[in-house]
Coordinates of C-alpha atoms in Angstrom, one line a residue:
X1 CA -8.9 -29.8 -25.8
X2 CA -8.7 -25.9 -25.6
X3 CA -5.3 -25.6 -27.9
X4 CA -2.8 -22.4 -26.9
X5 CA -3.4 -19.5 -28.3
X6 CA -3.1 -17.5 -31.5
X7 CA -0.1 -15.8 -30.1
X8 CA 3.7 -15.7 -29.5
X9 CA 4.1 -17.7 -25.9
X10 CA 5.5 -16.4 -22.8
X11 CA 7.4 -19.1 -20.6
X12 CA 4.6 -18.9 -17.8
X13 CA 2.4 -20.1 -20.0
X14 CA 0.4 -23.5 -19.5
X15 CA 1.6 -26.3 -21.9
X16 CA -1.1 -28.7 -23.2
X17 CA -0.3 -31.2 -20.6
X18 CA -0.4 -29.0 -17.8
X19 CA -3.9 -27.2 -18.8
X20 CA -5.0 -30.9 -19.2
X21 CA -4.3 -32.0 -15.7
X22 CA -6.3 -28.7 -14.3
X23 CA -9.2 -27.5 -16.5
X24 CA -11.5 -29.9 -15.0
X25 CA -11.4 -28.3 -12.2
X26 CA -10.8 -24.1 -13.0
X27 CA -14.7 -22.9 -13.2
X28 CA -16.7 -22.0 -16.1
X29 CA -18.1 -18.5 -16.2
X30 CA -21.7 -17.9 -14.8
X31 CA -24.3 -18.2 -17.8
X32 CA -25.1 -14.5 -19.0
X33 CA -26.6 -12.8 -21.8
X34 CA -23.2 -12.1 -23.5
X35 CA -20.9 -15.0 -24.9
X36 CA -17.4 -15.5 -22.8
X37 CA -15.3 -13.9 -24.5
X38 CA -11.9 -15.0 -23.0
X39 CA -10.9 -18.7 -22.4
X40 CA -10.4 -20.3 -19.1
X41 CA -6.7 -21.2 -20.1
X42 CA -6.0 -17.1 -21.0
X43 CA -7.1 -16.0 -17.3
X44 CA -4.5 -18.9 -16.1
X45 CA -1.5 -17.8 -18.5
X46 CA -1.9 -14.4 -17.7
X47 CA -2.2 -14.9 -14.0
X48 CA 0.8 -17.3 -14.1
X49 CA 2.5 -14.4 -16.3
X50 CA 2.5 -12.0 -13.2
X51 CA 3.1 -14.3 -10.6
X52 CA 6.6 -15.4 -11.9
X53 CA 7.1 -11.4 -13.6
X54 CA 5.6 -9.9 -10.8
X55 CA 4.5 -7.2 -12.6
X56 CA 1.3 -5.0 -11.5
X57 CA -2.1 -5.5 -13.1
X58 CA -2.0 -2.8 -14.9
X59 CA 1.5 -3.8 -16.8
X60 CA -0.1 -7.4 -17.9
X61 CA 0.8 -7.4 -21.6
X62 CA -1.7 -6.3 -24.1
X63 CA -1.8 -9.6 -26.0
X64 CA -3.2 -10.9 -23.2
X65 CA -6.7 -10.8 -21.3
X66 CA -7.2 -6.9 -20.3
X67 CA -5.8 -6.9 -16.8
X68 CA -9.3 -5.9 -14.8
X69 CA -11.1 -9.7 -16.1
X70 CA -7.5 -11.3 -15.3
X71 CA -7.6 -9.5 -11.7
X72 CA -11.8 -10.2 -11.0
X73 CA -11.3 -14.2 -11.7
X74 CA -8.3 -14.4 -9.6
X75 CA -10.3 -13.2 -6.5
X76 CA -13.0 -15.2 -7.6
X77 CA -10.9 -18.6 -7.5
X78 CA -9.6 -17.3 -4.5
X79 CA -12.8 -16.4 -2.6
X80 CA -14.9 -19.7 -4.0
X81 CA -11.9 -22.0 -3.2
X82 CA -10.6 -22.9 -6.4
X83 CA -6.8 -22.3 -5.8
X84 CA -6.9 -23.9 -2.9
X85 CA -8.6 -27.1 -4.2
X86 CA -6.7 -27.5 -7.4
X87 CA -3.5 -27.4 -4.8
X88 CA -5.3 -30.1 -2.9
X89 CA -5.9 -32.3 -6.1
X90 CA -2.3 -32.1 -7.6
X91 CA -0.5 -32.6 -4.0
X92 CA -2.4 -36.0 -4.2
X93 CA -1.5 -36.8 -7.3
X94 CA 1.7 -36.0 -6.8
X95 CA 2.1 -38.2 -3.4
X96 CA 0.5 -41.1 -5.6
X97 CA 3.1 -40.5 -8.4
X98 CA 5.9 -40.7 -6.1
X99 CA 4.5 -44.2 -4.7
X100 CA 3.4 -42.4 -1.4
X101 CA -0.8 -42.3 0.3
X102 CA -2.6 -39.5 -1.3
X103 CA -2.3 -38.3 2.1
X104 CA 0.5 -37.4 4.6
X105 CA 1.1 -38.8 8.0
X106 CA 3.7 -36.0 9.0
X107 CA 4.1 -32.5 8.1
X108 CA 6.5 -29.9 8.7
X109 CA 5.9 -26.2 9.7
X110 CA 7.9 -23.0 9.7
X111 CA 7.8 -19.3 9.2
X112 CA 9.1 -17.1 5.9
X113 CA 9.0 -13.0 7.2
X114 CA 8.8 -11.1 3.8
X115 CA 9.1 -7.2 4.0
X116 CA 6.3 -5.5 2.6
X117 CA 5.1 -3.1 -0.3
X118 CA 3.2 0.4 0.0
X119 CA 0.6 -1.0 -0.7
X120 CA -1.8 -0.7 2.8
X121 CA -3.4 -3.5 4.6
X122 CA -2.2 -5.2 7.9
X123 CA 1.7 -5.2 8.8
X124 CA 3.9 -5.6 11.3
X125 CA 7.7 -6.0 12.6
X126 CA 9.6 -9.5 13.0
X127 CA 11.6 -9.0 16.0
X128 CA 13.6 -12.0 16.1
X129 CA 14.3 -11.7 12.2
X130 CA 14.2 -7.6 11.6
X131 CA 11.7 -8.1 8.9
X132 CA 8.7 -5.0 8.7
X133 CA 6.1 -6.5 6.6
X134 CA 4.5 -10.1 7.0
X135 CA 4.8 -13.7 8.1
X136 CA 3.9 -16.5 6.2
X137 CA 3.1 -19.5 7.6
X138 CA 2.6 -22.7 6.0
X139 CA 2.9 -26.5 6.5
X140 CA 4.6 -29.2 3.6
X141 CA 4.7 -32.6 3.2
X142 CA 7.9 -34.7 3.1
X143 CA 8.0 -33.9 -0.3
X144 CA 7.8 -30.1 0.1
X145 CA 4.3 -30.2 -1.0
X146 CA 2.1 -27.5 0.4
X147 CA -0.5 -28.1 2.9
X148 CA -1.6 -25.2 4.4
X149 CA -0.3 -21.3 4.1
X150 CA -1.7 -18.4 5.9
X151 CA 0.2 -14.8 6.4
X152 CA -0.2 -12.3 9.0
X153 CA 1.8 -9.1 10.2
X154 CA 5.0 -9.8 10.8
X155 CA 4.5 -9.5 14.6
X156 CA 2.2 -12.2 15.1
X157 CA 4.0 -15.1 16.6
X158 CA 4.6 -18.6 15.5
X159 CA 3.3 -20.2 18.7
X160 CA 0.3 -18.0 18.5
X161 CA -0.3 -19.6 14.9
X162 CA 0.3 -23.0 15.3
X163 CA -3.6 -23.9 16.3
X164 CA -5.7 -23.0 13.2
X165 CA -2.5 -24.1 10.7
X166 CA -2.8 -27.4 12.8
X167 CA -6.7 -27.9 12.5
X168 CA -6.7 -26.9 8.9
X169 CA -3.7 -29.5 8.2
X170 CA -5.7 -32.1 10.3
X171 CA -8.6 -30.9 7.9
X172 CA -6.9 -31.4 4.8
X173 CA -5.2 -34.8 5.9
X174 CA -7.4 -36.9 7.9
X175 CA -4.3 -39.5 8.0
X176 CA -2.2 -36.1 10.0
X177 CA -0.6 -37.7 12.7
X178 CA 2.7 -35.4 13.6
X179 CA 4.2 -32.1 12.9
X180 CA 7.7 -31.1 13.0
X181 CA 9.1 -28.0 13.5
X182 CA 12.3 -25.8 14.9
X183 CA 12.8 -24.2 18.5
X184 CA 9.9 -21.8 17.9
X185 CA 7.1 -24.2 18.5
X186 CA 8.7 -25.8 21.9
X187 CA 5.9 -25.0 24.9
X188 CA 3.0 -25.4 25.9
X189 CA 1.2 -23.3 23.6
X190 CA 2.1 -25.6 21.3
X191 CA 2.2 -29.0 23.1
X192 CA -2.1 -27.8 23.7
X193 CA -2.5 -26.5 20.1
X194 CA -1.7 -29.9 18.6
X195 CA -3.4 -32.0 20.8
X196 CA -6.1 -29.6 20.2
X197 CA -6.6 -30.9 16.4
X198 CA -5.0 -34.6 17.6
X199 CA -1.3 -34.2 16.6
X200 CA 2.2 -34.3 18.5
X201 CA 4.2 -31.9 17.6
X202 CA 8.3 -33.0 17.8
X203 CA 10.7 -29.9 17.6
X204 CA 14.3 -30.7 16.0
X205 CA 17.3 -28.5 16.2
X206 CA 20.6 -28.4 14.0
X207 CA 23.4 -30.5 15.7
X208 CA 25.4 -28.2 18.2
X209 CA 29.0 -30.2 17.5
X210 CA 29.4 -29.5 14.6
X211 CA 31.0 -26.5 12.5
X212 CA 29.4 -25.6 9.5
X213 CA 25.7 -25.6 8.2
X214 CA 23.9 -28.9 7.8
X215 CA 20.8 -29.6 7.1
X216 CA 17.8 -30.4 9.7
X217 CA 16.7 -33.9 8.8
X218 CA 12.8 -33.5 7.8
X219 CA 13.5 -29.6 8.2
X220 CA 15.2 -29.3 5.4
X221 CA 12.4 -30.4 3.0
X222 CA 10.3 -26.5 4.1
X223 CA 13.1 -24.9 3.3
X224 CA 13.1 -25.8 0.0
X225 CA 9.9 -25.1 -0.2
X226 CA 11.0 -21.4 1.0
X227 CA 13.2 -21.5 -1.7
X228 CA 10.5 -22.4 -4.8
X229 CA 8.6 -19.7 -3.9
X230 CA 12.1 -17.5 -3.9
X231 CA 11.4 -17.9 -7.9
X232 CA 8.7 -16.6 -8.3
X233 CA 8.1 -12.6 -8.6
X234 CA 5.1 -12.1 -7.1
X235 CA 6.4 -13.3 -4.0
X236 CA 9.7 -11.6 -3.6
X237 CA 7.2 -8.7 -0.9
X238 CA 4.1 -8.6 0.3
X239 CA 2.4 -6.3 -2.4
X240 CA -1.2 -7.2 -1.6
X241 CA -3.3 -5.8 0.8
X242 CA -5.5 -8.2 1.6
X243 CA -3.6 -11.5 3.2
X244 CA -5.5 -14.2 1.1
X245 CA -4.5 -13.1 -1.5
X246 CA -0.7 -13.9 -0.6
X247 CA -2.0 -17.2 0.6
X248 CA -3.4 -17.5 -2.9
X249 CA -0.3 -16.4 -4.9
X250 CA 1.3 -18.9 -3.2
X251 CA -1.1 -21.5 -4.2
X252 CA -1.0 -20.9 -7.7
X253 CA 2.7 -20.8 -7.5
X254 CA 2.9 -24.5 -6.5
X255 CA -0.1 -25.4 -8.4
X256 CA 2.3 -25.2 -11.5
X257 CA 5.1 -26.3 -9.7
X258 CA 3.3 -29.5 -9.0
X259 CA 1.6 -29.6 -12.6
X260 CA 4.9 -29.8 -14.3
X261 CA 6.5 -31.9 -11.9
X262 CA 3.4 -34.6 -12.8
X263 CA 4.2 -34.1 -16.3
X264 CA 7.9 -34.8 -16.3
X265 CA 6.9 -38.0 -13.8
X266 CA 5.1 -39.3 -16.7
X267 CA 6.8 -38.5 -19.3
X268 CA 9.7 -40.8 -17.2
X269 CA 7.5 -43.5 -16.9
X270 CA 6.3 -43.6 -20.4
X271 CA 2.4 -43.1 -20.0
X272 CA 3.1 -38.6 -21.1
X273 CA 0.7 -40.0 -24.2
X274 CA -2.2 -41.3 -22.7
X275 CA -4.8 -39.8 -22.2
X276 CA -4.8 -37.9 -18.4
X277 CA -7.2 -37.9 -15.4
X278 CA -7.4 -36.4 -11.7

């Protein structure tokens, strides 16, 4: 097992266990006629280093990878799928650890308008929310867990949205049966969309008697993933141009989120010492 490094550790970086559970499944470099010359496990610390700093590229810290490699394999693992399939893997594992199928039933969808960065690419203004920048979409499992994310300008509307997140859910969990979301997805845009990818789609509001916030039931659990992502740097705008890669950031972010919460599930049930598998 690839041991950490040779250097003082940042608290983004991968403990043993958690570079156990994924470097299975994080690429090796393409054969060449030079030797690799940084590990696997270096690209992920210093990746994880500027998603929870948020710092640009060009600031990664100097006893790390130099920030061009770091920056070339995270479009790589974004463009060849790995970020999205190492979220896949964990969220299964997960579900399982928590006594649950590998693969949900329900899912619940909702909206997160971030401003944006100067930093170019496609925009827009939230109306309803008085947000310029974008809109990220995504769809969780009762347990928070992320399903499926994709942003867009800020103007593009949830309705308008709900198809493709609802076939790539249906993609990702054959077992997909119903998605549940607020007053924004009531119509019959949306009533077509699911049925398009063979879902319902039930709509839940907050009580109206009664003063005071309280939580949605089953609503509640997206917010909270709204608020894990709040926590991580990267995140707080939009600073990439290019829309996947804010899908991706946001896949790496609960990749760890779910690597450390497997780790602390075993280390409660005793089995942290033997040996680990996905």
């Amino acid at each position: 097992m690839e041991t950490q490094p040779a250097r003082k550790a940042y608290r983004s970086d991968l403990t043993d266990q958690e570079w156990e559970l994924i470097r299975k499944f994080v690429p090796a470099p393409k054969p060449g006629p030079n030797p690799r010359k940084y590990s696997p496990r270096e690209i992920v610390n210093a990746i994880r280093y500027k998603l929870r700093t948020g710092c640009p590229w060009e600031y990664l810290p100097h006893d790390l990878p130099p920030w061009k490699s770091v920056s070339d394999y995270f479009y790589l693992w974004r463009d060849d799928g790995t970020w999205k399939r190492l979220n896949d893997i964990l969220r299964k594992r997960v579900r399982k650890a928590q006594g649950r199928s590998r693969d949900p039933s329900v899912g619940i969808v909702d909206t997160q308008s971030v401003k944006s960065a100067e930093s170019g690419g496609s925009t827009g203004f939230d109306a309803g929310k008085r947000v310029k920048g974008r809109k990220r979409h995504i769809i969780v499992d009762v347990l928070g867990l992320l399903l499926v994310v994709m942003v867009t300008a800020a103007s593009v509307s949830d309705q308008s949205m709900i198809r493709p997140l609802a076939l790539e859910a249906k993609q990702t969990s054959s077992r997909l049966k119903k998605l549940i979301g607020d007053e924004h997805y009531r119509g019959p845009m949306a009533d077509e969309a699911a049925r398009a990818a063979g879902l319902t789609i039930e709509v839940r509001r907050p009580p109206t008697n009664r003063a005071g916030f309280e939580p949605v039931p089953m609503r509640w659990h997206i917010e909270q993933s709204f608020g894990w992502m709040n926590h991580w740097r990267e995140l707080s705008k939009e600073y990439t141009r290019n829309p996947r890669s804010s899908e991706a950031w946001i896949q790496v972010g609960f990749i760890g989120f779910m690597a450390n919460r497997l780790i602390l599930s075993r280390r409660q049930s005793g089995t942290i010492g033997r040996k680990m598998s996905i």
